[in-house]
Short mmCIF file of C-alpha atoms and ligand atoms in Angstrom, two decimals:
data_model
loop_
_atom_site.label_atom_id
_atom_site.label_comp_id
_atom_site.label_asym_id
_atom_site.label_seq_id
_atom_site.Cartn_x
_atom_site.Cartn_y
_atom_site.Cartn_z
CA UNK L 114 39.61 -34.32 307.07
CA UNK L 115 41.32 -37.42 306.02
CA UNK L 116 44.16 -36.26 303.93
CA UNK L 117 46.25 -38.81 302.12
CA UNK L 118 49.15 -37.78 300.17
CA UNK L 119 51.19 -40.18 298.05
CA UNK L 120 54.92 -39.86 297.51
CA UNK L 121 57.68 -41.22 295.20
CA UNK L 122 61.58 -41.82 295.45
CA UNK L 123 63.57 -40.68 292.86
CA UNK L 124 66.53 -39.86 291.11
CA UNK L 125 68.27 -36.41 292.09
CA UNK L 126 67.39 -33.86 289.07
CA UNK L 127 71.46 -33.20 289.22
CA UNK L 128 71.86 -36.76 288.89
CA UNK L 129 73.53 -38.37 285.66
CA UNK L 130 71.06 -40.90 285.33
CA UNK L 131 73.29 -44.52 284.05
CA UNK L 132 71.13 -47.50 282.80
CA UNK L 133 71.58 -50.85 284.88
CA UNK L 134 73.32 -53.44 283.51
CA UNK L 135 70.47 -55.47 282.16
CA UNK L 136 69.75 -52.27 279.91
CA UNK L 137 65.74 -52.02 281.29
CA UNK L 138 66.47 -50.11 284.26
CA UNK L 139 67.82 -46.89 285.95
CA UNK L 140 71.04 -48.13 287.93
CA UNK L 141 69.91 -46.67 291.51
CA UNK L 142 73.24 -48.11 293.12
CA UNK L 143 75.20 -44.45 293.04
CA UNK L 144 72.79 -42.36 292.85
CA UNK L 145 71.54 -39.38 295.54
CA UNK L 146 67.74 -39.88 295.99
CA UNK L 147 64.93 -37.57 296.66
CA UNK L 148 61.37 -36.94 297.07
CA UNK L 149 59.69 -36.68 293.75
CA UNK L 150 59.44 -32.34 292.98
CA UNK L 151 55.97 -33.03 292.24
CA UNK L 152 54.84 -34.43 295.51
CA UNK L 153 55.91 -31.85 296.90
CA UNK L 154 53.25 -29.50 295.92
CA UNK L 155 50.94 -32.36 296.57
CA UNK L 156 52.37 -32.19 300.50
CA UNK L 157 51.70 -28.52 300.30
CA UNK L 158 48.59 -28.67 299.84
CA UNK L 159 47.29 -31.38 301.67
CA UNK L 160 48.90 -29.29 304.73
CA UNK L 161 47.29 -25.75 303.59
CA UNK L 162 44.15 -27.95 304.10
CA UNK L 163 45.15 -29.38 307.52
CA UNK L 164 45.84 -25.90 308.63
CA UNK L 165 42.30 -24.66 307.86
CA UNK L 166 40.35 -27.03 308.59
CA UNK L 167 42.28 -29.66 311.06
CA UNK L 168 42.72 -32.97 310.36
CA UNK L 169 45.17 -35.71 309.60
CA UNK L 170 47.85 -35.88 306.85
CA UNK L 171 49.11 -39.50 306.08
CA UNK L 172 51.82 -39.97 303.31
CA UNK L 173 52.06 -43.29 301.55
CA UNK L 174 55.03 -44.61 299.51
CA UNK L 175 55.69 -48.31 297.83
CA UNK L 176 58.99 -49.18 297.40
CA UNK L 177 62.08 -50.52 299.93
CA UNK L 178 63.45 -49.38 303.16
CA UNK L 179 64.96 -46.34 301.51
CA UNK L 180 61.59 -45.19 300.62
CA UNK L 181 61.40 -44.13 304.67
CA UNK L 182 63.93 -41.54 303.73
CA UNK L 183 61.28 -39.39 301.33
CA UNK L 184 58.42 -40.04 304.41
CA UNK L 185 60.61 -38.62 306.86
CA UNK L 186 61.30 -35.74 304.43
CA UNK L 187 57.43 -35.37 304.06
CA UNK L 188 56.97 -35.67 307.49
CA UNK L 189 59.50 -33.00 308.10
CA UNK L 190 57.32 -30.38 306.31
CA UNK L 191 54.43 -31.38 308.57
CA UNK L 192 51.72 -33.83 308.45
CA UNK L 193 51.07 -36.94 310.72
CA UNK L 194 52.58 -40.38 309.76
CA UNK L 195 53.49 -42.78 306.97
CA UNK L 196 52.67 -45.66 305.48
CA UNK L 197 55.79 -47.67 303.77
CA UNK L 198 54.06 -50.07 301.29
CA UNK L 199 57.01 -52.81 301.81
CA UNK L 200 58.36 -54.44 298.47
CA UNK L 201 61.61 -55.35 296.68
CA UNK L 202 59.21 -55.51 293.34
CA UNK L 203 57.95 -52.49 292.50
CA UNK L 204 56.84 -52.46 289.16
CA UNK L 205 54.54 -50.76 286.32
CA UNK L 206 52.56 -48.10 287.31
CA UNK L 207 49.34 -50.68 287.43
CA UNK L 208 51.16 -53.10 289.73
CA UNK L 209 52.33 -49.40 292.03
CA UNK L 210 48.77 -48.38 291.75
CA UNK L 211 46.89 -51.24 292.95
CA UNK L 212 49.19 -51.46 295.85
CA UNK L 213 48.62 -48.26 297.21
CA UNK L 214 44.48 -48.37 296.03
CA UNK L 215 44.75 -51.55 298.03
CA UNK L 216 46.46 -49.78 301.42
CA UNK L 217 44.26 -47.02 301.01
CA UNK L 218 40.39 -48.66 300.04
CA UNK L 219 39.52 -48.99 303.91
CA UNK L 220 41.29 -45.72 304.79
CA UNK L 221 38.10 -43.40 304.84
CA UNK L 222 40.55 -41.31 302.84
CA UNK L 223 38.58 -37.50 302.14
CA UNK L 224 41.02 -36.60 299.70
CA UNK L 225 44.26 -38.28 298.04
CA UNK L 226 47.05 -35.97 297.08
CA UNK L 227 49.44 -37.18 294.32
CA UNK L 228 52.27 -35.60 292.13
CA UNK L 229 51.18 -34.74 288.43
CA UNK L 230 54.18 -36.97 287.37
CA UNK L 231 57.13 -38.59 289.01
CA UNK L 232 60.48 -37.90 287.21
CA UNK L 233 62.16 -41.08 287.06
CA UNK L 234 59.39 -42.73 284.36
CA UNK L 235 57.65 -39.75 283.42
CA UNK L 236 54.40 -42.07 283.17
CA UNK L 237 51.55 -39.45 284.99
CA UNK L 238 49.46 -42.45 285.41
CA UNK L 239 49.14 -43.42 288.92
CA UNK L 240 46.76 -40.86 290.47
CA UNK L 241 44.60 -41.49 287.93
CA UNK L 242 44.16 -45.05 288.02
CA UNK L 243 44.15 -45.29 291.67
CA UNK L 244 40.94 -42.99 291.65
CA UNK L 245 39.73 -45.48 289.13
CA UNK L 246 40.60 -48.75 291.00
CA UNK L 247 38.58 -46.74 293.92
CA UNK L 248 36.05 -45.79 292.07
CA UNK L 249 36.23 -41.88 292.99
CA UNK L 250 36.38 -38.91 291.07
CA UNK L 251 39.68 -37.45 290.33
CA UNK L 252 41.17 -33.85 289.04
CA UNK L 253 44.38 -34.34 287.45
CA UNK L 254 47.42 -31.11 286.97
CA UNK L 255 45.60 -29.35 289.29
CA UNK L 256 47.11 -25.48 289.71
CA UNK L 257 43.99 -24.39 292.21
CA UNK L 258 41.94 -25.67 294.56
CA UNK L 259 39.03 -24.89 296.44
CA UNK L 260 37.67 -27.22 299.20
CA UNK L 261 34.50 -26.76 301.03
CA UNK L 262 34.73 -29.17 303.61
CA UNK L 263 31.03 -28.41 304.53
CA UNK L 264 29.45 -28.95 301.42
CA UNK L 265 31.69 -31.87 300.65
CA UNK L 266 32.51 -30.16 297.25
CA UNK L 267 36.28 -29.37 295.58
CA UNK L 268 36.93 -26.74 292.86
CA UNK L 269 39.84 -27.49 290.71
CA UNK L 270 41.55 -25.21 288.15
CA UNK L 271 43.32 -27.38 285.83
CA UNK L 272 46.24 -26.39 283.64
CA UNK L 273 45.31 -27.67 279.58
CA UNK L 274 47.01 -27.17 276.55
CA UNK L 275 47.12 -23.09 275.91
CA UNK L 276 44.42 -22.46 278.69
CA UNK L 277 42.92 -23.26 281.71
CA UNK L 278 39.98 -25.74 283.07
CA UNK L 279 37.51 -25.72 286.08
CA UNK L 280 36.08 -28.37 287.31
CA UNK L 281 33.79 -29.64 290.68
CA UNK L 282 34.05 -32.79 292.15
CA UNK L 283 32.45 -34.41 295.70
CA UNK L 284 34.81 -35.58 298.50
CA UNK L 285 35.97 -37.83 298.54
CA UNK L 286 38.47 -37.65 295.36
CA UNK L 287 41.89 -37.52 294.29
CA UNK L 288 43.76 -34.76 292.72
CA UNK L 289 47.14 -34.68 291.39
CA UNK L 290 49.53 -31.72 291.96
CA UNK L 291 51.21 -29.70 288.82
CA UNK L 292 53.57 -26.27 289.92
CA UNK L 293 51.89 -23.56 290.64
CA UNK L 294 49.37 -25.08 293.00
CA UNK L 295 50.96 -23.49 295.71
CA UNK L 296 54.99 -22.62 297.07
CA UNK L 297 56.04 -26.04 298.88
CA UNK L 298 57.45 -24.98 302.63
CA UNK L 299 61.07 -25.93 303.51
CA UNK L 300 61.11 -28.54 306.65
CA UNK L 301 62.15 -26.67 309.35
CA UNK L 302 64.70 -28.05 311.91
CA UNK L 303 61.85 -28.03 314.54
CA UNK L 304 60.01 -30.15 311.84
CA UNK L 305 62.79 -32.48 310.60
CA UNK L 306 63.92 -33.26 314.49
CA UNK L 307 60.21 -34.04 315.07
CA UNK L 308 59.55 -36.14 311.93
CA UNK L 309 62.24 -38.44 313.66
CA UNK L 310 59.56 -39.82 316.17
CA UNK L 311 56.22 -39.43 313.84
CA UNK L 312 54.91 -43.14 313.07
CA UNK L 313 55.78 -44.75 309.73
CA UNK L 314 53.95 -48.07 309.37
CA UNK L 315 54.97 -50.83 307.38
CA UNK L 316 52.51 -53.04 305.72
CA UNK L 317 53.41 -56.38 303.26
CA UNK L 318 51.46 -55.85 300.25
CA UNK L 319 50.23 -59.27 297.74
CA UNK L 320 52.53 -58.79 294.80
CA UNK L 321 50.87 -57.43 291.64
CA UNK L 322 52.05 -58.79 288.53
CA UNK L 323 53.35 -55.84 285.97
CA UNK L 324 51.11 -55.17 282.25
CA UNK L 325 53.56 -53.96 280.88
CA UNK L 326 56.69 -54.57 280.15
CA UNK L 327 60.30 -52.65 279.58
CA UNK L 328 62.53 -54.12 276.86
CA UNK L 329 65.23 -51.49 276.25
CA UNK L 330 66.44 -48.23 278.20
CA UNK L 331 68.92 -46.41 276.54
CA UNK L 332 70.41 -42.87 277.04
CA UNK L 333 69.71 -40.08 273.54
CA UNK L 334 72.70 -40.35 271.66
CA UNK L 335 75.83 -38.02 273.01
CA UNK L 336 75.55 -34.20 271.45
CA UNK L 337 78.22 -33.83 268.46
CA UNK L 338 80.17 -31.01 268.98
CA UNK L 339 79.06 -27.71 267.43
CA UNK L 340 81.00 -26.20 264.49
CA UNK L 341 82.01 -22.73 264.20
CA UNK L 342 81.38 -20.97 260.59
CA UNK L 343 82.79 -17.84 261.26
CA UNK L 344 82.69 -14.79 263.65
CA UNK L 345 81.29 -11.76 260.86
CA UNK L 346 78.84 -11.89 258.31
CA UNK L 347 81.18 -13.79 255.70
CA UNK L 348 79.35 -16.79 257.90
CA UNK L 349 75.85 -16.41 257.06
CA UNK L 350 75.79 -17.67 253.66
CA UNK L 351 77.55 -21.09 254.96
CA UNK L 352 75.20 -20.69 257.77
CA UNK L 353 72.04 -20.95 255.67
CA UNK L 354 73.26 -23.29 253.89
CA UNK L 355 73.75 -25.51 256.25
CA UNK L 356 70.13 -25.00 258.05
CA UNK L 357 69.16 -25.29 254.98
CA UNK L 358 70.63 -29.07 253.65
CA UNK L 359 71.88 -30.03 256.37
CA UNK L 360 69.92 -29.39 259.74
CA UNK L 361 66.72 -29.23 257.42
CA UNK L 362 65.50 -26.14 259.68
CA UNK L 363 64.51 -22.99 257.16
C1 FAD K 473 57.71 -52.78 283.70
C2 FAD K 473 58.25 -51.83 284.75
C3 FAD K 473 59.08 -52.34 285.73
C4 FAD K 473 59.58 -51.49 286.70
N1 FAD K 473 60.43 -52.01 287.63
C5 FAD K 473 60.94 -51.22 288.58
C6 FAD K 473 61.81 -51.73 289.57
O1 FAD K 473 62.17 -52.89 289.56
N2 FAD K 473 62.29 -50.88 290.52
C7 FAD K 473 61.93 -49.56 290.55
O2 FAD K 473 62.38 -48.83 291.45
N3 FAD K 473 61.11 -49.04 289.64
C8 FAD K 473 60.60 -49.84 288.66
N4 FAD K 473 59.78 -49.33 287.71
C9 FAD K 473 59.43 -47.93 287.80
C10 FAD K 473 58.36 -47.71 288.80
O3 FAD K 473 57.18 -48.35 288.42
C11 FAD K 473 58.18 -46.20 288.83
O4 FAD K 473 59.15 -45.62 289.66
C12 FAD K 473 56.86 -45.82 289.43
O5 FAD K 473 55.86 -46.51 288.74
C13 FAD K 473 56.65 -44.32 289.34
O6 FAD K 473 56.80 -43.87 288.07
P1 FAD K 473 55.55 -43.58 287.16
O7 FAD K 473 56.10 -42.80 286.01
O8 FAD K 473 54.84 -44.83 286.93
O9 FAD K 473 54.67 -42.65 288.12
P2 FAD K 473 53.65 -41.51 287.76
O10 FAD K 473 52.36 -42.11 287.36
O11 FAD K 473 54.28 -40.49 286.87
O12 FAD K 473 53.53 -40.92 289.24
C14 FAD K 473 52.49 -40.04 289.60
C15 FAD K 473 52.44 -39.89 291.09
O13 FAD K 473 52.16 -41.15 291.70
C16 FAD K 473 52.77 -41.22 293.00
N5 FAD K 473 53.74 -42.33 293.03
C17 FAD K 473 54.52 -42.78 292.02
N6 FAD K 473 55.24 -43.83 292.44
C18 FAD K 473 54.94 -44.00 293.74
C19 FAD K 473 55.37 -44.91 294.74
N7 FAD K 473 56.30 -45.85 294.49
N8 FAD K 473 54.84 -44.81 295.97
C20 FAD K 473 53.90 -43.87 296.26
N9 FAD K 473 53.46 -42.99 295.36
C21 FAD K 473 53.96 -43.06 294.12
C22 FAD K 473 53.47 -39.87 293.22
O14 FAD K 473 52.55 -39.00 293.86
C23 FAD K 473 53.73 -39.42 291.78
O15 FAD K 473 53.88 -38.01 291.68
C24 FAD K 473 59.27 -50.12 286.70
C25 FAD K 473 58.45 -49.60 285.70
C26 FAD K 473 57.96 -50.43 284.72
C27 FAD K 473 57.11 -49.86 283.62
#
């Protein structure tokens, strides 16, 4: 099979996130950088499927040079070779999105693997409209998967709001990962010294224009501190009282 998997660079979850001086974007100058959490189950499981049933796994990533950091750490886990989408101007999730459905519309692609989300803009969008812009089916917050390479058919169980969905679609397609779909494996140092010499291919995509636009990023205003009522039950009264006017809670 054809297995394409696509993955983001962002923001370390430890990081304390500052906004860039022109107040519309994160400021990525001091900040440690990973592979998106999400992509990683989607690397999981697009190498689950290479085990069965052979095959190639390709990851994909738009963005700059760094972006060659969170290939090699794909290509640590296992898989094939990358493709760095080359640009200084990533924007929106469209403009992201049509560069990689643009890479990837003469691929043959079987299946495309993304993250549910990446955690820098939270959007959720891009696996979805990539299927779109190449007009193929597509299972989004998948938590199971079934793939019958044979019949050309792929079960997904999808997680919804208090319960779960199943649903069939015909290869190719593109699914995107939620946790749960499966326990990502660490790179071993076998894996990460050969990722060193797998392929990563660069190719110059046509800028695509952004739909939307940012106008303000700001930080949620700094926590006030707490107060303390009391330490026995002479507190409680005060303490309802204050839920009550104040905090507007009971
Ligand atoms: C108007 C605008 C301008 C922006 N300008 C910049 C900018 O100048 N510089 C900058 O760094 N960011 C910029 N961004 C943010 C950038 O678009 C996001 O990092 C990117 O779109 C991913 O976030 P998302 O929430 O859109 O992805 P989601 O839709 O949440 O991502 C879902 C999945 O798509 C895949 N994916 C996401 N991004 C990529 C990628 N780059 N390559 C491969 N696969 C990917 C991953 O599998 C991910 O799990 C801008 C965003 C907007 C709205």
């Amino acid at each position: 099979m054809k297995l394409f998997v696509c993955v983001n660079q962002v923001p370390d979850t430890e990081t304390r996130v500052k906004v860039g001086q022109d107040g519309k974007t994160i400021d990525r100058s001091e900040i440690n950088l990973i592979l998106n959490p999400y992509d990683e189950f989607a690397v999981e499981a697009a190498l689950q499927l290479k085990d069965k049933n052979g095959g190639e796994v390709t990851y994909v990533s738009v963005g700059r040079d760094s972006n060659k950091e969170v290939l090699r750490k794909a290509l640590a886990m296992g898989g094939d070779k990358g493709i760095l989408v080359k640009t200084d101007s990533v924007g929106d999730s469209y403009s992201v999105a049509s560069m990689i459905a643009s890479a990837l519309k003469d691929s043959g692609a079987d299946m495309i693997f993304f993250g549910k989300q990446s955690i820098d803009y939270d959007d959720s969008a891009i696996g979805t409209m990539v299927a779109e812009m190449l007009g193929l089916p597509s299972a989004s917050v998948v938590v199971k998967l079934d793939v019958d390479e044979g019949a050309k058919k792929v079960v997904c169980e999808r997680e919804i709001e208090g319960g779960k969905e199943t649903v069939e679609m015909t290869i190719p397609c593109v699914i995107t990962a939620q946790k749960g779909l499966n326990e990502p494996r660490y790179p071993s140092l076998k894996g990460i010294m050969a990722a060193k010499s797998k392929p990563i291919q660069e190719v110059t995509p046509s800028a695509v224009d952004s739909l939307v636009e940012v106008t303000e990023m700001r930080k949620p205003p700094a926590k006030q501190a707490g107060k303390i009522l009391g330490t026995d039950k002479t507190a409680v009264p005060e303490l309802v009282r204050l839920l009550h006017e104040e905090a507007k809670v009971i």
